[in-house]
Coordinates of C-alpha atoms in Angstrom, one line a residue:
Chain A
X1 CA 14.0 -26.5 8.8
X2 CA 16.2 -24.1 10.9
X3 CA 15.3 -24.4 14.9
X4 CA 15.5 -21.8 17.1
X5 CA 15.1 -23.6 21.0
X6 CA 16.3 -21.8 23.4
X7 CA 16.6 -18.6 21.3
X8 CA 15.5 -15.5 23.4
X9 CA 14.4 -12.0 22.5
X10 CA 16.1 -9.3 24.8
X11 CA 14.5 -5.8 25.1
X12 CA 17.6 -3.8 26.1
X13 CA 17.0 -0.2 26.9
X14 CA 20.2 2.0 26.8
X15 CA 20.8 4.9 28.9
X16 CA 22.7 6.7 27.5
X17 CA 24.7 7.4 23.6
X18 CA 27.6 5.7 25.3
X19 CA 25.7 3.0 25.9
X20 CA 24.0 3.1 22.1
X21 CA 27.9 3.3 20.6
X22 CA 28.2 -0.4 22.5
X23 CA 25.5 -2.2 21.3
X24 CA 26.6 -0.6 18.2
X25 CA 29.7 -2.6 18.8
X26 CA 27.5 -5.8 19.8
X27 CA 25.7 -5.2 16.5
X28 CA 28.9 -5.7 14.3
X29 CA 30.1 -9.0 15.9
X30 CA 28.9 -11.4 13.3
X31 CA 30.6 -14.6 15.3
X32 CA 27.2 -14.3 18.3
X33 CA 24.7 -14.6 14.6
X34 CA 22.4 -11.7 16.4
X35 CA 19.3 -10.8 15.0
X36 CA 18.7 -7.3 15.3
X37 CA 14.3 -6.6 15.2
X38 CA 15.0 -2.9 16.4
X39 CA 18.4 -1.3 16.2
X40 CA 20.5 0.4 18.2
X41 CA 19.7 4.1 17.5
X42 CA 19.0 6.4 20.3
X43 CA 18.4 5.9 23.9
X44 CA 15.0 6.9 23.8
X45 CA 14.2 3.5 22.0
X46 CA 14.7 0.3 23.1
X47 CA 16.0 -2.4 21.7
X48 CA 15.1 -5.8 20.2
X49 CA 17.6 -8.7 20.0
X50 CA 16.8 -12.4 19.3
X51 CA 19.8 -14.3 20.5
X52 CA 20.6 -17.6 19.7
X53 CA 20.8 -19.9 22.4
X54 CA 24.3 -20.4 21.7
X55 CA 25.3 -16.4 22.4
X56 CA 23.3 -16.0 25.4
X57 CA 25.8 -16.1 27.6
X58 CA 27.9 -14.1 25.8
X59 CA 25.1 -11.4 25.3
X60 CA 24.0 -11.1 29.0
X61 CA 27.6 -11.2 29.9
X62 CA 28.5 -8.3 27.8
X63 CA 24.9 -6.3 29.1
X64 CA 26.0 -7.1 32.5
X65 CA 29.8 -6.0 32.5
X66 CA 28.5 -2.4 30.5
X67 CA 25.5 -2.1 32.9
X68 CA 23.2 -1.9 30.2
X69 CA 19.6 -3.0 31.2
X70 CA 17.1 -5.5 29.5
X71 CA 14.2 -7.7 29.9
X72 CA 13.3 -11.0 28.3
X73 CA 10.2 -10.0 25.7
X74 CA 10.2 -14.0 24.4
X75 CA 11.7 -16.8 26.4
X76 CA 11.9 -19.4 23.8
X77 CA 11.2 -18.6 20.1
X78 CA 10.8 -22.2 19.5
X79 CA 7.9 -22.7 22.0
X80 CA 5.8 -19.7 19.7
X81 CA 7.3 -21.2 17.0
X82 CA 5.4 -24.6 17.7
X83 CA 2.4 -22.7 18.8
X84 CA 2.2 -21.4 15.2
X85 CA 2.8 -24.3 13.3
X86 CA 0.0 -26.2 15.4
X87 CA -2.2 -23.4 14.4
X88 CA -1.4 -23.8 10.9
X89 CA -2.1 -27.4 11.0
X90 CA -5.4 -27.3 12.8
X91 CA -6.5 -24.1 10.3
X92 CA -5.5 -26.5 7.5
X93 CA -7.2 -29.3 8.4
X94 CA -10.3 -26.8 9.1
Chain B
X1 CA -17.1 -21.8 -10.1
X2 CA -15.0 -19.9 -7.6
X3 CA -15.9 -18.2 -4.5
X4 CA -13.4 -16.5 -2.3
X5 CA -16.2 -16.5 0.9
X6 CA -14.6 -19.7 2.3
X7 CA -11.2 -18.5 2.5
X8 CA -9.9 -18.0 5.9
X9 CA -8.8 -14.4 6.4
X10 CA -8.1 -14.9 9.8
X11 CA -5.1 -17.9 9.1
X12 CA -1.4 -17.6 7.8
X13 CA -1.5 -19.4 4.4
X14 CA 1.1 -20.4 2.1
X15 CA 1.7 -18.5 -1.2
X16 CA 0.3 -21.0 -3.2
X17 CA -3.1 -20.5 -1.2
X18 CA -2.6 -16.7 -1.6
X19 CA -2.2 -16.4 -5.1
X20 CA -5.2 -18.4 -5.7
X21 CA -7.2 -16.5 -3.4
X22 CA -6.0 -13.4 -5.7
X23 CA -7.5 -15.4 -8.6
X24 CA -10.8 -16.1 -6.7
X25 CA -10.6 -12.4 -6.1
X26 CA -10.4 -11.3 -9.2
X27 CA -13.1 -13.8 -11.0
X28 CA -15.7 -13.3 -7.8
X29 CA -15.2 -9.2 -8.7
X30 CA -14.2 -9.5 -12.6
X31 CA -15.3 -5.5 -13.4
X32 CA -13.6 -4.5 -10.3
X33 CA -10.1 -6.6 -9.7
X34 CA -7.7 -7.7 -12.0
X35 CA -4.5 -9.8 -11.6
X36 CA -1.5 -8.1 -13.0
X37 CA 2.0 -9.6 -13.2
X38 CA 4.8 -7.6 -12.7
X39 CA 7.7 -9.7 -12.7
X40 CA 8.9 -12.8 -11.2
X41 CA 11.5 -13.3 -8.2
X42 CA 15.5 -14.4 -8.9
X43 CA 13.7 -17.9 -8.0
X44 CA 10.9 -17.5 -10.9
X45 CA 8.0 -17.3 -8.8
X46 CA 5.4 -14.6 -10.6
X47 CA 4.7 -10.9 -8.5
X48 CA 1.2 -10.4 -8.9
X49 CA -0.6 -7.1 -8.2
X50 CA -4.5 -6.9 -7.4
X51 CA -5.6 -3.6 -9.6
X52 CA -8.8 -2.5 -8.3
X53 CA -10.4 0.0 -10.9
X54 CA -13.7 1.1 -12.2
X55 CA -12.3 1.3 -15.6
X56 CA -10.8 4.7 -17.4
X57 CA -7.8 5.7 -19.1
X58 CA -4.6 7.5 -17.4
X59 CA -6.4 7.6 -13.9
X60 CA -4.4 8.7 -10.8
X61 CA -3.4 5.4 -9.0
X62 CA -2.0 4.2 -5.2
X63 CA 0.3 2.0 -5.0
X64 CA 0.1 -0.7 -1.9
X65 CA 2.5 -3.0 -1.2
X66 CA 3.0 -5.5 1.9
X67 CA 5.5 -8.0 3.1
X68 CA 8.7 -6.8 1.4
X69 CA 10.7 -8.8 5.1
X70 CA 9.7 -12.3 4.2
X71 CA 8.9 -12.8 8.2
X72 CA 6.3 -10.0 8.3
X73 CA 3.8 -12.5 7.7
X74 CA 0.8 -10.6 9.5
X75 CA 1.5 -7.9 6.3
X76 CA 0.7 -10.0 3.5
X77 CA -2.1 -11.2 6.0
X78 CA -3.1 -7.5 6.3
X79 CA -2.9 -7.0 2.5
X80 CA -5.2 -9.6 1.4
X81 CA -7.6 -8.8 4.2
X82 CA -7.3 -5.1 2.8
X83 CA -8.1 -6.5 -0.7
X84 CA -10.8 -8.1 0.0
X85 CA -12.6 -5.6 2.1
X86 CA -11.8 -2.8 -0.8
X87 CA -13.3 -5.3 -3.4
X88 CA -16.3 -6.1 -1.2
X89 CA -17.2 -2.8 -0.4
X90 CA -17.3 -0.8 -3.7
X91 CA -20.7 0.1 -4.2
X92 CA -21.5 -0.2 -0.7
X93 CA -19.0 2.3 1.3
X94 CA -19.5 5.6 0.3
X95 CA -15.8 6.7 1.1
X96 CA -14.1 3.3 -1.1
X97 CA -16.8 3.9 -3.6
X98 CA -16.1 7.6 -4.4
X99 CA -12.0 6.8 -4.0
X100 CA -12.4 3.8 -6.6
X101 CA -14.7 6.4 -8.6
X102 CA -11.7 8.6 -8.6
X103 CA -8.7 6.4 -8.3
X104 CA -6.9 3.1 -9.6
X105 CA -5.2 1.0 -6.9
X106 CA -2.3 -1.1 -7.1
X107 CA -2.2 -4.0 -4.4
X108 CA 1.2 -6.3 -4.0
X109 CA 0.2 -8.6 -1.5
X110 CA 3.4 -10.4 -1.3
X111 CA 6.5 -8.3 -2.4
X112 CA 9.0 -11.1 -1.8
X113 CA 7.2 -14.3 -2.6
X114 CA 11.2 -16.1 -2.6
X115 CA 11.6 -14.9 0.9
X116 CA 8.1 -15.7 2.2
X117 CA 8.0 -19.0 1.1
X118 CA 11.4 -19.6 2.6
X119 CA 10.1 -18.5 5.3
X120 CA 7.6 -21.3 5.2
X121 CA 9.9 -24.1 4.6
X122 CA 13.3 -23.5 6.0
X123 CA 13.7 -20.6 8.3
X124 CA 11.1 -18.7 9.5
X125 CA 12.6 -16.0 10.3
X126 CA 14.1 -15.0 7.0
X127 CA 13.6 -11.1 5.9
X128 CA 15.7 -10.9 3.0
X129 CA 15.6 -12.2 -1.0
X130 CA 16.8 -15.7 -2.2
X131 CA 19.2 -13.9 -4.7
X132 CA 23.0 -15.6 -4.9
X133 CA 26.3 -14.1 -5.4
X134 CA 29.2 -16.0 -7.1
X135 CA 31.8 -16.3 -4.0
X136 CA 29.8 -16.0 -1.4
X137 CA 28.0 -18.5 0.9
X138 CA 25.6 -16.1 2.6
X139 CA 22.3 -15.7 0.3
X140 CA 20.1 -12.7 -0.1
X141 CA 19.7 -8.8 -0.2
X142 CA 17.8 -6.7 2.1
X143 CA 15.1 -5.3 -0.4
X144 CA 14.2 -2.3 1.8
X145 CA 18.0 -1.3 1.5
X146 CA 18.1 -1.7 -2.3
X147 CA 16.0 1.5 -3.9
X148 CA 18.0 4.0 -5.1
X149 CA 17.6 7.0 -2.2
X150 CA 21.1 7.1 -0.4
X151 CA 22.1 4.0 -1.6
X152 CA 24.9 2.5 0.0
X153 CA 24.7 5.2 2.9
X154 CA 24.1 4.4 6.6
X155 CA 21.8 2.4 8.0
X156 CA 22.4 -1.0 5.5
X157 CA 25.1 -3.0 5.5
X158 CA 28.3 -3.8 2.7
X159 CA 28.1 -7.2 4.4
X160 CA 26.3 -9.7 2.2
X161 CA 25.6 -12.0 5.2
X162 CA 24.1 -9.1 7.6
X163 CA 20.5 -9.0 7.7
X164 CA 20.7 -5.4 6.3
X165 CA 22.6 -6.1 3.2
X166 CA 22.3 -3.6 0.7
X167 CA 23.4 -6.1 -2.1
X168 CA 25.8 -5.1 -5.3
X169 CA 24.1 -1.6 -6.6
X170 CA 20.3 0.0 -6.1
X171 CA 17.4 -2.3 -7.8
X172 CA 20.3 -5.3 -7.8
X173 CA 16.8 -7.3 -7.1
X174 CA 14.5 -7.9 -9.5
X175 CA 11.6 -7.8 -6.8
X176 CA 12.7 -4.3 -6.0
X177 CA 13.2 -3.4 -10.1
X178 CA 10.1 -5.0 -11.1
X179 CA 8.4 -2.2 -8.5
X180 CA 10.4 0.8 -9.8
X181 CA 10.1 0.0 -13.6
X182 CA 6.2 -0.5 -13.2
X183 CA 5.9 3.0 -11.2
X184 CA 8.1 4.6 -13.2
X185 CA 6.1 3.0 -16.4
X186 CA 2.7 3.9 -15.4
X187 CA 3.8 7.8 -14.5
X188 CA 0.6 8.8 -12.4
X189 CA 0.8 6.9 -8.8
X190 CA 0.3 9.6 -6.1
X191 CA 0.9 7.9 -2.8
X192 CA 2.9 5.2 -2.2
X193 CA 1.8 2.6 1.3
X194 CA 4.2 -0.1 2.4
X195 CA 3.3 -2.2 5.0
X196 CA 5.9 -3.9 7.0
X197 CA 5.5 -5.2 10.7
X198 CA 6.7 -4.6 14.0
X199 CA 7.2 -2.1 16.5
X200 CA 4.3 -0.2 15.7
X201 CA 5.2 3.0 13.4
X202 CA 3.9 5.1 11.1
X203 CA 6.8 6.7 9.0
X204 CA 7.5 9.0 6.2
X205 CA 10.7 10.4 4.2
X206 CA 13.3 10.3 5.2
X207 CA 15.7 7.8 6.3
X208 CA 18.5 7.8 4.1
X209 CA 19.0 11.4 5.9
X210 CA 18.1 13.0 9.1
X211 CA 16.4 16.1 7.6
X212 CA 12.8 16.8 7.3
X213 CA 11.2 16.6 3.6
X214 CA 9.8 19.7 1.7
X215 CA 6.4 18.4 2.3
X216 CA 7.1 17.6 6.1
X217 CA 3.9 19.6 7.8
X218 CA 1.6 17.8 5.7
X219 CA 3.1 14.8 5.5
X220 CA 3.2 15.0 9.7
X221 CA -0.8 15.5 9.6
X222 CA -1.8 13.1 7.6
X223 CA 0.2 10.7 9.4
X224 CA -1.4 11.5 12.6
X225 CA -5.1 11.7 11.5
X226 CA -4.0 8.0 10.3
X227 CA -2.9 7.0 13.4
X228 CA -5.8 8.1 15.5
X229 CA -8.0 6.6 12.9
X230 CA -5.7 3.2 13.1
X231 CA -6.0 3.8 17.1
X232 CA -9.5 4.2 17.2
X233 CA -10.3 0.8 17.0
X234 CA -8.8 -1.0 19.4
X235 CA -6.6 1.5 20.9
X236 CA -3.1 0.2 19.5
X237 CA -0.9 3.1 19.6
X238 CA 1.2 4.0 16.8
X239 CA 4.4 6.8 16.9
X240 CA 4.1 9.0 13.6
X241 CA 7.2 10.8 11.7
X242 CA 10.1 10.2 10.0
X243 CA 12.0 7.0 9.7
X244 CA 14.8 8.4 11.1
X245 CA 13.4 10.2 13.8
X246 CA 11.2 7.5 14.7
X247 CA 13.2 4.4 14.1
X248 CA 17.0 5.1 12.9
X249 CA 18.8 6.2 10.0
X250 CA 18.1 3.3 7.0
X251 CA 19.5 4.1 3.8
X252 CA 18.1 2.6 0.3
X253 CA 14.4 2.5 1.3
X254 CA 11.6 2.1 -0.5
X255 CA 9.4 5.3 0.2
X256 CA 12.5 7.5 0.4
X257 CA 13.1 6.9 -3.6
X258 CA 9.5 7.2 -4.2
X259 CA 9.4 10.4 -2.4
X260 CA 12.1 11.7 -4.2
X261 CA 10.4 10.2 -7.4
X262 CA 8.1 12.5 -7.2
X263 CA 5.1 10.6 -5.2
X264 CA 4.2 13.1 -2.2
X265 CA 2.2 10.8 -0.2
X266 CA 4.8 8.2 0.8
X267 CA 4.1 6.6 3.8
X268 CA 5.4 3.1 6.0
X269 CA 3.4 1.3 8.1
X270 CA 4.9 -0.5 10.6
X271 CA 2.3 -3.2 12.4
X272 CA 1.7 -4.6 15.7
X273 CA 3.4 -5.8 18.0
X274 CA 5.5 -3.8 20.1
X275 CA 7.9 -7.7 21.3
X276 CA 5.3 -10.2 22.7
X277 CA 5.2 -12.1 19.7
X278 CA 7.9 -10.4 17.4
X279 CA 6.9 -12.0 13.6
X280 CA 5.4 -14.7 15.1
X281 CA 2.2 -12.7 15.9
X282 CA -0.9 -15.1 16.6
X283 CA -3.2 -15.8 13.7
X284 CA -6.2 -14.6 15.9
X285 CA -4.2 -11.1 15.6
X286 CA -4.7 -11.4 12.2
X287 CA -7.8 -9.7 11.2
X288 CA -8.1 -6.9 14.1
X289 CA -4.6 -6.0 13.1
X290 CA -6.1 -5.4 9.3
X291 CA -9.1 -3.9 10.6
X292 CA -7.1 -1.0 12.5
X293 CA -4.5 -0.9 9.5
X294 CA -7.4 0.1 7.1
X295 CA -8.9 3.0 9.0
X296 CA -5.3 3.9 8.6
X297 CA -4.6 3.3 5.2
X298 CA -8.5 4.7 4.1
X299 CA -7.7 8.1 6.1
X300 CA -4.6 8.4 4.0
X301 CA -6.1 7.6 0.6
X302 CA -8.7 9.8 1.3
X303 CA -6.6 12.6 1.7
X304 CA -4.9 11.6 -1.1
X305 CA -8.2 11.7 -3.4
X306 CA -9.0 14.8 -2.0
X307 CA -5.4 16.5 -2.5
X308 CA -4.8 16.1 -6.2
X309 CA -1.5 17.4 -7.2

């Protein structure tokens, strides 16, 4: 079963359509495996990246370096991960 | 004997437990709820339908349908929630007695049964189909960008390993087919409700465009007396309008080609949350997120039964 530890969900909020047009850009490189929950549209709305551990560097680098805010919404996918599967378990056994 | 009053509405459950608590569904309210099939997945699992109907020939009909992104699981939560509330309370609710008195309904609880159970087994955050392509390593289609409304058009993806991949050609999947051939078959569904999750939305055509559909004024009303019903219950707040307007441009969706179809009341729900828990939203969310969604839902189909067109 694929793992996701360490994998992060950013809530980026653009200010601006020059801003939108480079997460655009972030949104068509295929090598950082991004997983897009709300795409880049308009700067009214945010959006909602899970990044793999393995691109987070990359990720914040590239926010950084364009100025582009965010926030962490989920620290570690894994850990709610877990958190569901124990509750599956324990509903199961119920 | 069966009895669907030990089943645990308020837990995730694997398909195998879902279909079966379809069948217990269906025996504990034989004149009420029958178990259709469809058509199966590109994997050969069955698509099963819960038709809820007080019996009559060539009746007006909704069409529900929950789950079509694998991950979504609080919608095929929601949907068999929604099922059993609508069975349990004909005869006893005035307003779901006098829309079943009226109305057939058509209830997919899980729209991409490949998908979920993927989802279950391997990668839990899979959204798309288990389809294959010869020559290429990257597996599935987007089945929200596969109708045939602005197919191909921005907003999905040519690439078949993007998460929005459009696939080969509109109804490519035979989970998105299986839906068009049985609407297009029956000839008399006037609203079409697809639940997804996330982020919170109630949307309407379109999204294959940015330009408001002929029925836009209505379609805006209704979707905001659904709302404030939805809200009314635990005060989650939902944005109503177009997909595009509200979310992005998507082209290839499913209530944009059932719109265009011909079914005025085409409506997506998009369910909590707004990024705590993305589609890992706690079982405990489970059943106040399908209480809310149903004043929702039951504001539209009420409108629905009482707008015949």
């Amino acid at each position: 079963m694929e793992t996701f530890s360490g994998d992060q969900v950013l809530r980026i909020r653009a200010s601006s359509d020059d801003q939108i047009d480079k997460l655009q850009l972030l949104e068509t490189l295929e090598h950082l495996q991004l997983d897009f929950w709300l795409h880049p549209s308009n700067p009214a709305l945010p959006v909602d990246i899970r990044v793999p551990f393995g691109s987070l560097q990359a990720v914040r680098a590239f926010l950084g370096y364009h100025d582009i805010k965010y926030s962490i919404l989920i620290e570690d996918v894994q850990g709610i991960l877990n958190e569901e599967k124990q509750e599956m378990i324990s509903n199961q056994r119920r | 004997e069966r009895s669907n009053s030990n089943f645990n509405y308020g837990a995730y459950h694997s398909l195998e437990s879902i279909y079966t608590a379809m069948d217990d569904l269906a025996a504990e309210y034989h004149g009420l709820v029958s178990k259709l099939q469809i058509g199966e997945s590109y994997e050969k699992r069955p698509l099963y339908v819960l038709k809820f109907s007080t019996g009559g020939p060539d009746r007006p009909a909704i069409w529900l349908d929950a789950g079509i992104h694998a991950r979504e699981w609080v919608t095929q939560a929601t949907a068999l929630w929604t099922a059993q509330k609508i069975a349990s309370e004909y005869g006893t609710d005035p307003s779901i007695t006098s829309l079943l008195d009226t109305m057939d309904i058509f209830l997919l609880v899980v729209t991409n049964p490949d998908g979920y159970v993927y989802s279950h087994t391997k990668n839990r955050m899979w959204r798309k189909t288990r389809s294959k392509a010869a020559g290429s390593f990257c597996v599935g289609v987007d089945p929200n960008r596969n109708w045939d409304a602005g197919f191909g058009g921005p907003g999905s993806s040519d690439q078949r390993c993007s998460d929005s991949y459009r696939g080969p050609h509109a109804n490519s999947e035979v989970e998105v087919k299986s839906i068009v051939d049985f609407i297009k078959n029956h000839g008399n569904i006037k609203a079409f409700l697809t639940i997804h999750s996330y982020s919170q939305l109630l949307m309407y055509p379109y999204g294959y465009k940015c330009t408001e559909p002929a029925d836009y004024r209505e379609l805006d009303t209704v979707g905001k007396a659904a709302a404030n019903a939805l809200t009314s219950l635990h005060g989650t707040s939902f944005k109503v309008g177009t997909i595009c307007s509200t979310i992005y441009q998507a082209s290839g969706g499913s209530i944009d080609w059932s719109y265009d179809f011909g079914i005025k009341y085409s409506f997506a729900f998009e369910l909590r949350d707004t990024g705590r828990y993305g589609f890992l939203l706690p079982a405990d969310q489970i059943i106040p997120t399908a209480e809310e969604t149903w004043l929702g839902l039951k504001s539209i189909m009420e409108h629905v039964r009482d707008h015949p067109y």
